[in-house]
XYZ file of C-alpha atoms in Angstrom:
545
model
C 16.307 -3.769 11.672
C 19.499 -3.763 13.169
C 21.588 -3.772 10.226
C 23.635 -0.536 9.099
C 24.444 0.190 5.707
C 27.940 1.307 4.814
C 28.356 3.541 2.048
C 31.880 5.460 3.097
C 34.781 4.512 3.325
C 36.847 3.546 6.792
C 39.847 4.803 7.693
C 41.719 2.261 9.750
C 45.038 1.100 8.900
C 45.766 -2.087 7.225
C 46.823 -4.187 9.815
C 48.323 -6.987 7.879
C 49.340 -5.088 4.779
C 53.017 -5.818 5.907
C 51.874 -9.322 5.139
C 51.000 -8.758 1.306
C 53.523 -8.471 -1.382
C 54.792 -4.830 -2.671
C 52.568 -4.368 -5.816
C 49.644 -6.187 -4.435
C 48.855 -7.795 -7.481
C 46.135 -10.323 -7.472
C 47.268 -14.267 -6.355
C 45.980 -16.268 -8.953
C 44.650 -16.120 -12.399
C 42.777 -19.392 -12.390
C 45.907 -21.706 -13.113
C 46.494 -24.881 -10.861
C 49.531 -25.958 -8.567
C 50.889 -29.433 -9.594
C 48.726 -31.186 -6.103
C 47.721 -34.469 -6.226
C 45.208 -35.500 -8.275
C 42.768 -36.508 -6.023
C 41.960 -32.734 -5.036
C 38.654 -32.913 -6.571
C 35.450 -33.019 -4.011
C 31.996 -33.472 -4.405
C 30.918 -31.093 -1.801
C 31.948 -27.712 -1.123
C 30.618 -25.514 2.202
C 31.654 -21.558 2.282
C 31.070 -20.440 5.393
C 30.764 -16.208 5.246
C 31.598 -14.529 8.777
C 29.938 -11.268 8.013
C 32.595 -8.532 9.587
C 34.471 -11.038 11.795
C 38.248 -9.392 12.246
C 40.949 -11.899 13.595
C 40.611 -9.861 16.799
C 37.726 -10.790 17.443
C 38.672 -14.587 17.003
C 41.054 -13.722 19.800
C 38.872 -12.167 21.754
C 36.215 -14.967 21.830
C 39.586 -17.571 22.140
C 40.337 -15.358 25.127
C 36.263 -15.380 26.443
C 37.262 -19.440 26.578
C 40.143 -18.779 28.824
C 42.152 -19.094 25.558
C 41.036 -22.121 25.193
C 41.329 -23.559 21.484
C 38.268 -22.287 19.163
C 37.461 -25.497 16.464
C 38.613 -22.801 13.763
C 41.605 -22.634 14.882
C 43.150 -25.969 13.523
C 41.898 -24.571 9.976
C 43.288 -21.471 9.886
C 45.269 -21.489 6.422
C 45.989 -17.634 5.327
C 44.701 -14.064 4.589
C 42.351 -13.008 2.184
C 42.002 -9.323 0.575
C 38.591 -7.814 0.051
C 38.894 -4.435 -1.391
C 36.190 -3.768 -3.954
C 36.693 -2.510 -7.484
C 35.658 1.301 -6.007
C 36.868 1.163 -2.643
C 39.633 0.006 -0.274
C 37.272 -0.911 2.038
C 34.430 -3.090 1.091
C 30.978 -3.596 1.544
C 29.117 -6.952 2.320
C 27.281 -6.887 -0.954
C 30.847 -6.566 -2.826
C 32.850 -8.638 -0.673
C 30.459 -11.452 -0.615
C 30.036 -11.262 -4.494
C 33.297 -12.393 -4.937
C 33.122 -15.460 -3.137
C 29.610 -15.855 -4.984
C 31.009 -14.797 -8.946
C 34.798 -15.197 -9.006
C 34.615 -11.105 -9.885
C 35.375 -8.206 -7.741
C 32.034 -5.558 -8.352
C 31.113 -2.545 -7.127
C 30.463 -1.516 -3.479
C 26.682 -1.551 -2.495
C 25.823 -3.738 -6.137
C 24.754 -7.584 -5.886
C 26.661 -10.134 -8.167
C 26.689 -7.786 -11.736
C 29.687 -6.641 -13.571
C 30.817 -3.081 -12.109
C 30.096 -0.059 -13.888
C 32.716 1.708 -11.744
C 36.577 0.946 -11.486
C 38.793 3.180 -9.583
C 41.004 0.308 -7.588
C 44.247 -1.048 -9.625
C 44.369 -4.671 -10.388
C 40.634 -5.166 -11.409
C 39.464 -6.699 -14.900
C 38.353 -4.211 -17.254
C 34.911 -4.982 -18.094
C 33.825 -5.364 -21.878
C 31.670 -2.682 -23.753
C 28.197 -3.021 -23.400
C 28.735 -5.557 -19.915
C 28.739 -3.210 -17.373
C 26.090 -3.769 -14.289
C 25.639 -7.615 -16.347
C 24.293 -9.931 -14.156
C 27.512 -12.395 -13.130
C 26.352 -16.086 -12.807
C 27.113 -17.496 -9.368
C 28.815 -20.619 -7.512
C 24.602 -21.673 -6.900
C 24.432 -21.256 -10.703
C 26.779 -23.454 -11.584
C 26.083 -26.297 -9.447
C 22.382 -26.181 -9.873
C 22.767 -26.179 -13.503
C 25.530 -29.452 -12.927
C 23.088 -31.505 -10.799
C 23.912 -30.646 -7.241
C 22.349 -29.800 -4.595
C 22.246 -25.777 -3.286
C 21.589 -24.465 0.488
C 21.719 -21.200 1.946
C 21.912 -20.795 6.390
C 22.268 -17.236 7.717
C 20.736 -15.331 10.686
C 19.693 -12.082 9.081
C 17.152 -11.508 6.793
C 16.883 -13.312 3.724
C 17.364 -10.040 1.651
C 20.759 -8.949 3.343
C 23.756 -8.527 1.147
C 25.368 -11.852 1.530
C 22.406 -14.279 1.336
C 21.368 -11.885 -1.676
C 25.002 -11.842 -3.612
C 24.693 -15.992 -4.067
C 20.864 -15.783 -5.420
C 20.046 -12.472 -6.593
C 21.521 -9.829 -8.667
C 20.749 -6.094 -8.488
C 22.040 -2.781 -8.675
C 21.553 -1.549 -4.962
C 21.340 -4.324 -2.251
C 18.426 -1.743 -0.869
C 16.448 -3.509 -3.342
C 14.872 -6.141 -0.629
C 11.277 -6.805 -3.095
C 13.255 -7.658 -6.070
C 16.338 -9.381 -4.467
C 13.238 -11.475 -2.330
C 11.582 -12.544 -5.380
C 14.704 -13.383 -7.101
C 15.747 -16.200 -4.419
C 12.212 -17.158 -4.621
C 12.779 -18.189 -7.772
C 16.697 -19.196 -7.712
C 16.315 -22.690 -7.372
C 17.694 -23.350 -4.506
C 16.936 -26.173 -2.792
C 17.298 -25.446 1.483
C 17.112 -21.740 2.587
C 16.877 -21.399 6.510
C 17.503 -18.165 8.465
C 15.430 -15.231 9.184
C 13.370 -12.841 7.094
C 9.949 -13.999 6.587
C 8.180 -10.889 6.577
C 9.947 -10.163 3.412
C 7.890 -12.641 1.920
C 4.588 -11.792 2.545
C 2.513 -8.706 1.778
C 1.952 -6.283 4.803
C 1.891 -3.086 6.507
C 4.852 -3.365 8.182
C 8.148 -1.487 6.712
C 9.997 -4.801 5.715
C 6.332 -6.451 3.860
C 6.154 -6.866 -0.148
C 5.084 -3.189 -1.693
C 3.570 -5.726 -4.907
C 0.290 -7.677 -3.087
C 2.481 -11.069 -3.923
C 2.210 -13.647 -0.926
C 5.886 -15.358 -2.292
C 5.267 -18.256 0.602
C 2.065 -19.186 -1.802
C 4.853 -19.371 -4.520
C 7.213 -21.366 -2.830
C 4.495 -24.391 -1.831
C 3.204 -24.223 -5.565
C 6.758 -25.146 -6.460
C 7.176 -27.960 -3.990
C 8.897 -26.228 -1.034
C 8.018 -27.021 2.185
C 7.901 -23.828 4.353
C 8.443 -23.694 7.939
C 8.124 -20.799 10.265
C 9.356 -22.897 13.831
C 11.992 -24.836 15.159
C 10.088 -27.903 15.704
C 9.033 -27.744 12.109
C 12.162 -27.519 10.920
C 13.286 -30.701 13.095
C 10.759 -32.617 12.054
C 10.517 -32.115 8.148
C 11.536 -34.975 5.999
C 11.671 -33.441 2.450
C 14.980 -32.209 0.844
C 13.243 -29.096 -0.495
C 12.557 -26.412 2.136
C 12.383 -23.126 3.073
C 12.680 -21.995 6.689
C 12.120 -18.272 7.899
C 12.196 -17.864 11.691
C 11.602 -14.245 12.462
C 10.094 -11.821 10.679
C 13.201 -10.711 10.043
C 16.896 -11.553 11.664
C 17.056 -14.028 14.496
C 18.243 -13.717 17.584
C 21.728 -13.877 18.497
C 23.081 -17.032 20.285
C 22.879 -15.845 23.542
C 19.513 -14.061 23.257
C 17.421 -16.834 21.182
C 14.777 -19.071 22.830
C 16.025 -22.735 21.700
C 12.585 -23.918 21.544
C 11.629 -21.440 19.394
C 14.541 -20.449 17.020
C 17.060 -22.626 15.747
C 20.822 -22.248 16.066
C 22.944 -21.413 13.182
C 24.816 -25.137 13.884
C 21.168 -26.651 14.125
C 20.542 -25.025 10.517
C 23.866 -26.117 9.553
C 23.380 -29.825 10.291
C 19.531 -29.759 8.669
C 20.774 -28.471 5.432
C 23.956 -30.649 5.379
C 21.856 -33.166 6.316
C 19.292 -32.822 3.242
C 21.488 -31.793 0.336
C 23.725 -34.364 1.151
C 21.085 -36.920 -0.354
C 22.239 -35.787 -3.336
C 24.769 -38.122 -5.333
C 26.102 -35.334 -7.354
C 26.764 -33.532 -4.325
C 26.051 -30.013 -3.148
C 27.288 -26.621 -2.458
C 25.733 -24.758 0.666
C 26.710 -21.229 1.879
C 26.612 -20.368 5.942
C 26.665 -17.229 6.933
C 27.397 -16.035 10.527
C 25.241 -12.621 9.830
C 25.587 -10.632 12.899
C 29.408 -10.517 13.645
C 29.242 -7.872 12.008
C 26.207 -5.956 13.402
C 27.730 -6.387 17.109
C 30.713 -4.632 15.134
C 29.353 -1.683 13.893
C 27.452 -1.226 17.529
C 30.639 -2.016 19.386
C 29.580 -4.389 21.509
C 32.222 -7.047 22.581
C 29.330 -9.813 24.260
C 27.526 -9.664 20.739
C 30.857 -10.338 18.822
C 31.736 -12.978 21.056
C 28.001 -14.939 20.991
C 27.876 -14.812 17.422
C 31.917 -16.009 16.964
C 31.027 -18.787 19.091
C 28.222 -19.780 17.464
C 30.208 -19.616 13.757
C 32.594 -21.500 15.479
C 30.033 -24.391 16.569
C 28.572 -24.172 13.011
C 31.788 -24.809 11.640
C 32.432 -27.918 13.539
C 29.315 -29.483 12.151
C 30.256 -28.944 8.749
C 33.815 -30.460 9.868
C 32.814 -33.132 11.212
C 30.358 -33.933 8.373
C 33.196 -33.401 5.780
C 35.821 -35.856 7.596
C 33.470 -38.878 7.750
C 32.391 -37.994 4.418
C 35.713 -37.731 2.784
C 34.107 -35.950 -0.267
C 33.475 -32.542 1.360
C 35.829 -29.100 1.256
C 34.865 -26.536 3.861
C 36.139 -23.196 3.282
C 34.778 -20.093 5.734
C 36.312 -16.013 4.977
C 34.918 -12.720 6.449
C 33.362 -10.238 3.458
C 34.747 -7.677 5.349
C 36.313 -6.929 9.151
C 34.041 -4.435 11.126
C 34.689 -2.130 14.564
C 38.666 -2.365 14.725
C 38.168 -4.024 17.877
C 41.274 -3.763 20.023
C 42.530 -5.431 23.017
C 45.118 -3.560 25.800
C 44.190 -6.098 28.514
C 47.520 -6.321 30.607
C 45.696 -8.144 32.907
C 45.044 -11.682 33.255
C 43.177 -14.467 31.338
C 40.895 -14.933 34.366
C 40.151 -11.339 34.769
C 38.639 -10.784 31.830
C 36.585 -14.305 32.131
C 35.167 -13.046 34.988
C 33.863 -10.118 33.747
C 32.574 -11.644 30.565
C 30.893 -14.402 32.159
C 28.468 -11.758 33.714
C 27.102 -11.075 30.676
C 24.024 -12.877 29.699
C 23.233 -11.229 26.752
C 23.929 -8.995 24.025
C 23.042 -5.319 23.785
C 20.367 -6.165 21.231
C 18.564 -9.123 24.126
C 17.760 -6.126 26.557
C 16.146 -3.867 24.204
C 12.776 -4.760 24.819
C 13.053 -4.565 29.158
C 15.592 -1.835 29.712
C 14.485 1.945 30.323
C 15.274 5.048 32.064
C 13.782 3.724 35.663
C 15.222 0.053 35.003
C 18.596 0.460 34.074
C 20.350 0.447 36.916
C 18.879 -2.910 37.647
C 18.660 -4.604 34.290
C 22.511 -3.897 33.829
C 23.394 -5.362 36.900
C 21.230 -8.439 36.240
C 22.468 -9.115 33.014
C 25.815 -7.903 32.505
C 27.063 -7.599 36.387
C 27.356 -3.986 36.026
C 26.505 -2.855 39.347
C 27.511 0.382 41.077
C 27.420 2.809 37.788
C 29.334 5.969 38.386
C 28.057 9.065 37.612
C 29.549 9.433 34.191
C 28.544 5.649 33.111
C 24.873 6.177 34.497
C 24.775 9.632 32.582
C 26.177 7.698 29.225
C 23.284 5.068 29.496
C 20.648 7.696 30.005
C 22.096 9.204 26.766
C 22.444 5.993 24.666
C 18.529 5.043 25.740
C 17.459 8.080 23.423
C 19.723 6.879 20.524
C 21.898 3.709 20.938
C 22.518 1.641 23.882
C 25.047 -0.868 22.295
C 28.353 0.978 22.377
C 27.275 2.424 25.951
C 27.365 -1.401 27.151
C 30.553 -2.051 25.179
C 32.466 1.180 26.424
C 31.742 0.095 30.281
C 32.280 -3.643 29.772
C 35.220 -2.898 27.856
C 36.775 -0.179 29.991
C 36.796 -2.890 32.579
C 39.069 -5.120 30.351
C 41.150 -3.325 28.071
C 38.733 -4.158 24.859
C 38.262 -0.912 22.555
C 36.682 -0.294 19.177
C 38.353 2.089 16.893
C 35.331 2.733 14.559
C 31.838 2.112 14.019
C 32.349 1.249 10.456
C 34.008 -1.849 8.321
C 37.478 -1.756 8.234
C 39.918 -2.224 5.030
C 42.133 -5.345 6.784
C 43.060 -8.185 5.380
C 40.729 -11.126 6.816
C 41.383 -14.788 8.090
C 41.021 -17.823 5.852
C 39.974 -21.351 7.473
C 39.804 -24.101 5.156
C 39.567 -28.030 5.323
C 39.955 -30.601 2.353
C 40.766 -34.287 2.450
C 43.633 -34.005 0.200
C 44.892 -31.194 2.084
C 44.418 -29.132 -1.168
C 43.513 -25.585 0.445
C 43.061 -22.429 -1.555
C 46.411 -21.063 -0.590
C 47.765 -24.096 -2.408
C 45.661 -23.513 -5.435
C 46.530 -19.888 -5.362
C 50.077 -20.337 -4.669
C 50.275 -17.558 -1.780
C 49.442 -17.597 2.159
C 47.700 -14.587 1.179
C 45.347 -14.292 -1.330
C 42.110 -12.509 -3.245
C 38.660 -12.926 -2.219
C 37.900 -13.874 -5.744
C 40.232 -16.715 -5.460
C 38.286 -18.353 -3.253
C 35.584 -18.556 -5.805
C 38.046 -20.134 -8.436
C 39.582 -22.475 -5.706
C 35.427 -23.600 -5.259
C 35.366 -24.433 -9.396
C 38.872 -25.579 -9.023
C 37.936 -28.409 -6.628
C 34.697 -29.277 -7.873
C 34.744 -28.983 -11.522
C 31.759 -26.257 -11.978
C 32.978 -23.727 -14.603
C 31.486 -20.301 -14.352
C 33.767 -18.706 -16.999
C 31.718 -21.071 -19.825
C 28.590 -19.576 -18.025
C 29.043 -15.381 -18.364
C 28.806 -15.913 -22.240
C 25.032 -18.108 -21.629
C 23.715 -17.853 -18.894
C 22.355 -14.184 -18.940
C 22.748 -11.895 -22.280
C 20.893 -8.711 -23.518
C 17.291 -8.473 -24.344
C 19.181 -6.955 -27.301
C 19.030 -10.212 -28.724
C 15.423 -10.431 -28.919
C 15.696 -7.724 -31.280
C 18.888 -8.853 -33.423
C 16.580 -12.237 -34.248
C 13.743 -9.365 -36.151
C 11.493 -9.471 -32.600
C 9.960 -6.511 -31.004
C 10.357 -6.174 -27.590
C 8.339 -3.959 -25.010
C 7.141 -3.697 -21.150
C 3.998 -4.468 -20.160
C 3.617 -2.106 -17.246
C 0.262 -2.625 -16.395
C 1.307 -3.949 -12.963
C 4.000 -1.317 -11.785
C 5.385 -3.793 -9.570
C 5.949 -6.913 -11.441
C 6.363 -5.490 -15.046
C 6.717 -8.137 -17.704
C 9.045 -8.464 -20.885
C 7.242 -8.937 -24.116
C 8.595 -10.239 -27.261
C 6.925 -10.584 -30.563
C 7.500 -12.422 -33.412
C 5.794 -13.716 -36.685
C 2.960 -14.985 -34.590
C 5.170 -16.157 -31.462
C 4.327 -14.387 -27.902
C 6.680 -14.759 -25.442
C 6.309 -13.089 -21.663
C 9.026 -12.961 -19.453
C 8.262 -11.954 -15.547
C 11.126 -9.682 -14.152
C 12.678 -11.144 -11.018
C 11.136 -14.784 -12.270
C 12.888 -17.838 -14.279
C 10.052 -18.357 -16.255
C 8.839 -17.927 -19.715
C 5.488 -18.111 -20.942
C 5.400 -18.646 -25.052
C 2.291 -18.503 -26.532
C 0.297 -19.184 -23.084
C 2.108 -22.276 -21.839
C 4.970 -21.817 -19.160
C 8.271 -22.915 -19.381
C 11.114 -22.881 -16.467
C 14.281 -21.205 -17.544
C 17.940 -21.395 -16.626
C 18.167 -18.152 -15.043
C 16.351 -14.997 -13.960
C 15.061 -12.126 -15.906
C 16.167 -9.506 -14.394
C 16.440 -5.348 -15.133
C 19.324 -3.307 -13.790
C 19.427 0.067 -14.874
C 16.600 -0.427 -17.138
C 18.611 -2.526 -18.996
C 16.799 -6.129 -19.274
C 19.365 -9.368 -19.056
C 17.669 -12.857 -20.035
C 18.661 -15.980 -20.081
C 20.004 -17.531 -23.558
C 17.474 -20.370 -23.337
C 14.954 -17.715 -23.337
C 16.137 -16.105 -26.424
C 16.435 -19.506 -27.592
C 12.765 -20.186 -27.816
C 12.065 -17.150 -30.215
C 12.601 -18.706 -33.687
């Protein structure tokens, strides 16, 4: 896996702070702008650019010959990201408030924070912290719509996980896995499907449970291949290509893998059968992974293919006139630079050379073939000493940032860090009102979480009715006179019981289902533990009399 976790904290400069007013108060408070009243939409797509920096919009602009990116035309502001523990964020933060409305703690997956050490966050209510935080998938499942998730990492990676799962350390792939197994949602397509499935290999389920079994017994249809996926008819599927992330745009096989526009068109596609409408999150994974590894080709594949993505979903929501599309970054990563005082075509032409990313030669360049694969792939021919002696090096450890030093030596394109960076990010948004969420929030730049309010804004979902019911305490099992215990008999799947007067009721963690008295009933939400704190759904409670 080529994901890195971040746990510390960057230290690159804000590079648009300049931009953001002198107390940096938060934007909005959930209040409305006097627009016209036909700013309500049916639709909504979020598109997620995991770690994509305006720089590296430039860069890819400038890969074009600075030729126009479809994003461009959208661009509508800047969006903050900090976390309620940390200037610089984390993907499982960041993408939690586009998910919940609520800035959480780094490293935590759509639950209150039990940490606050940043200024302008909500205090959180005794007895709340590390709650689970209903999401923007919550809300419109609950309303009638439609729900769709498209990424190119594995299905357990902080953002897919912040919109289906909640959980106290995004390192918790079995429980987050089982948790969008049971979500609800309708079309899930990306990578990841080892995670399903029990195994020997590192990323298999620890429990025995075969979740793809699960999945078909609730109606799913589950595809593992392209041509699957292009030939499937129902509205209600799952489709894993890769054990787990796919390949980047330049790497993939298009027989084999689908592209993350392909994806995006499918899922449009089905949830758009719905007449209450849908809301469908897209996330361009690896931006950030070519970040982190400092590779420039990876950044610019994967911006390209966001950028593809994002006209589908355009194009979609203009001829359907019903449809906002909204895409942020969780966070930037790499502090990639550009110094290139020389022309547009000189940098072309060494980009062009490049066939794939640092992560498509892994599995055919060594220490004898180097020389060779480099040149055949990237154009680097004629190594010097010092270049050759770098590659030997990064073969032991890691080869990315080799590739991106020498291709970006060439070209005046530098990273400043390995690690995310605390800059303010770039907002694209379309609406057919024009209604954009720097209208809503009345400010070109504005708060991640504001995004999520601008979502309920525009289609009418409300999740601020939904923190009071939609998960509360197992406490309450106990305030109604019922005993409640854990059946730990299975360490892995440990179930909730409650007793009372007669009544039996067994909740599954990680599951929305309740079994009273033997016969199983579907819930609202999860049951889920953080902390060893259970949170249930009211309708569960609801059932104990």
């Amino acid at each position: 896996m080529r994901k890195k976790l971040i746990t510390g904290i960057c230290t690159t400069a804000l590079s648009c702070s300049l931009l953001v007013g002198g107390n940096g108060v938060t934007y909005a408070s959930g209040t409305t702008t006097d627009a016209s009243s036909n700013k309500a939409v049916k639709n909504v797509i979020i598109f997620v650019t995991d770690g994509m920096s305006l720089s590296d919009v430039n860069l890819t602009r400038w890969y074009q010959g600075g030729q126009a990116l479809t994003m461009d035309k959208y661009f509508t502001g800047l969006v903050r990201t900090y976390s309620t523990d940390s200037i610089t964020t984390d993907s499982a933060a960041g993408a939690s408030a586009y998910a919940t409305g609520h800035k959480i703690r780094s490293e935590s997956v759509s639950i209150l924070p039990d940490k606050i050490t940043m200024p302008f966050v909500d205090a959180v209510k005794p007895g709340d912290a590390n709650k689970p935080l209903p999401t923007i998938m919550d809300a419109a499942r609950l309303a009638g719509k439609s729900t769709g998730s498209v990424f190119t990492c594995e299905l357990t990676d902080a953002t897919p996980a912040t919109f289906l799962s909640h959980a106290y350390s995004r390192d918790n792939a079995d429980s987050i896995s089982e948790q969008m197994v049971y979500s609800g949602v309708d079309v899930l397509l990306g990578g990841g499907s080892g995670y399903l499935v029990p195994g020997k290999e590192e990323v298999n389920r620890k429990d025995g449970e075969d979740l793809t079994k699960v999945l078909k017994s609730n109606g799913y249809e589950y595809v593992t291949d392209k041509a699957s996926l292009m030939k499937s008819t129902t509205n209600k599927i799952w489709g894993l290509f890769q054990p787990e992330a796919l390949d980047a745009d330049f790497d993939l096989n298009p027989k084999e893998q689908p592209s993350l526009a392909e994806m995006t068109k499918v899922a449009v596609d089905k949830l758009s059968q719905n007449e209450k409408g849908f809301v469908l999150m897209v996330e361009a994974s690896q931006i950030d992974w070519y970040g982190h590894d400092n590779d420039p080709v990876g950044i610019i594949s994967e911006t390209l293919a966001f950028d593809k993505a994002f006209k589908e979903a355009i194009d979609f929501a203009k001829k359907d006139g019903n449809t906002a599309v909204i895409s942020v970054s969780d966070h930037a990563t790499g502090g990639l630079n550009m110094t290139n005082y020389d022309s547009a075509k000189d940098l072309v032409s060494v980009f062009k050379n490049a066939k794939r990313t640092s992560y498509g030669i892994e599995g055919i360049i060594n220490e004898k073939n180097f020389k060779q694969v480099l040149a055949e792939n990237y154009g680097l021919s004629n190594l010097t000493k010092e270049e050759a002696d770098a590659v030997r090096e990064g073969l032991k450890d890691n080869l990315s940032p080799v590739i991106g030093k020498i291709i970006g030596d060439k070209i005046g394109v530098s990273f400043s860090t390995d690690d995310h960076t605390s800059e303010e990010i770039g907002l694209f948004a379309y609406h057919p009102a024009n209604f954009k969420p720097t209208d809503f929030a009345q400010s070109g730049v504005i708060q991640n979480t504001d995004v999520n309010k601008y979502i309920q804004n525009v289609t009418g979902l409300d999740l601020t009715s939904l923190e009071d019911t939609l998960f509360v305490s197992g406490q309450k099992f106990k305030d109604k006179g019922a005993t409640v215990t854990i059946d730990k008999t299975d360490k892995t799947n440990p179930v909730i019981l409650v007793k009372k007067a007669g009544q039996t009721l067994k909740l599954p963690i990680d599951k929305n289902i309740a079994i009273l008295d033997g016969k199983s009933i579907k819930l609202n939400a999860l049951t889920v533990m953080i902390e060893g704190k259970v949170w249930v759904s009211q309708d569960a409670v609801d059932l104990i009399e």
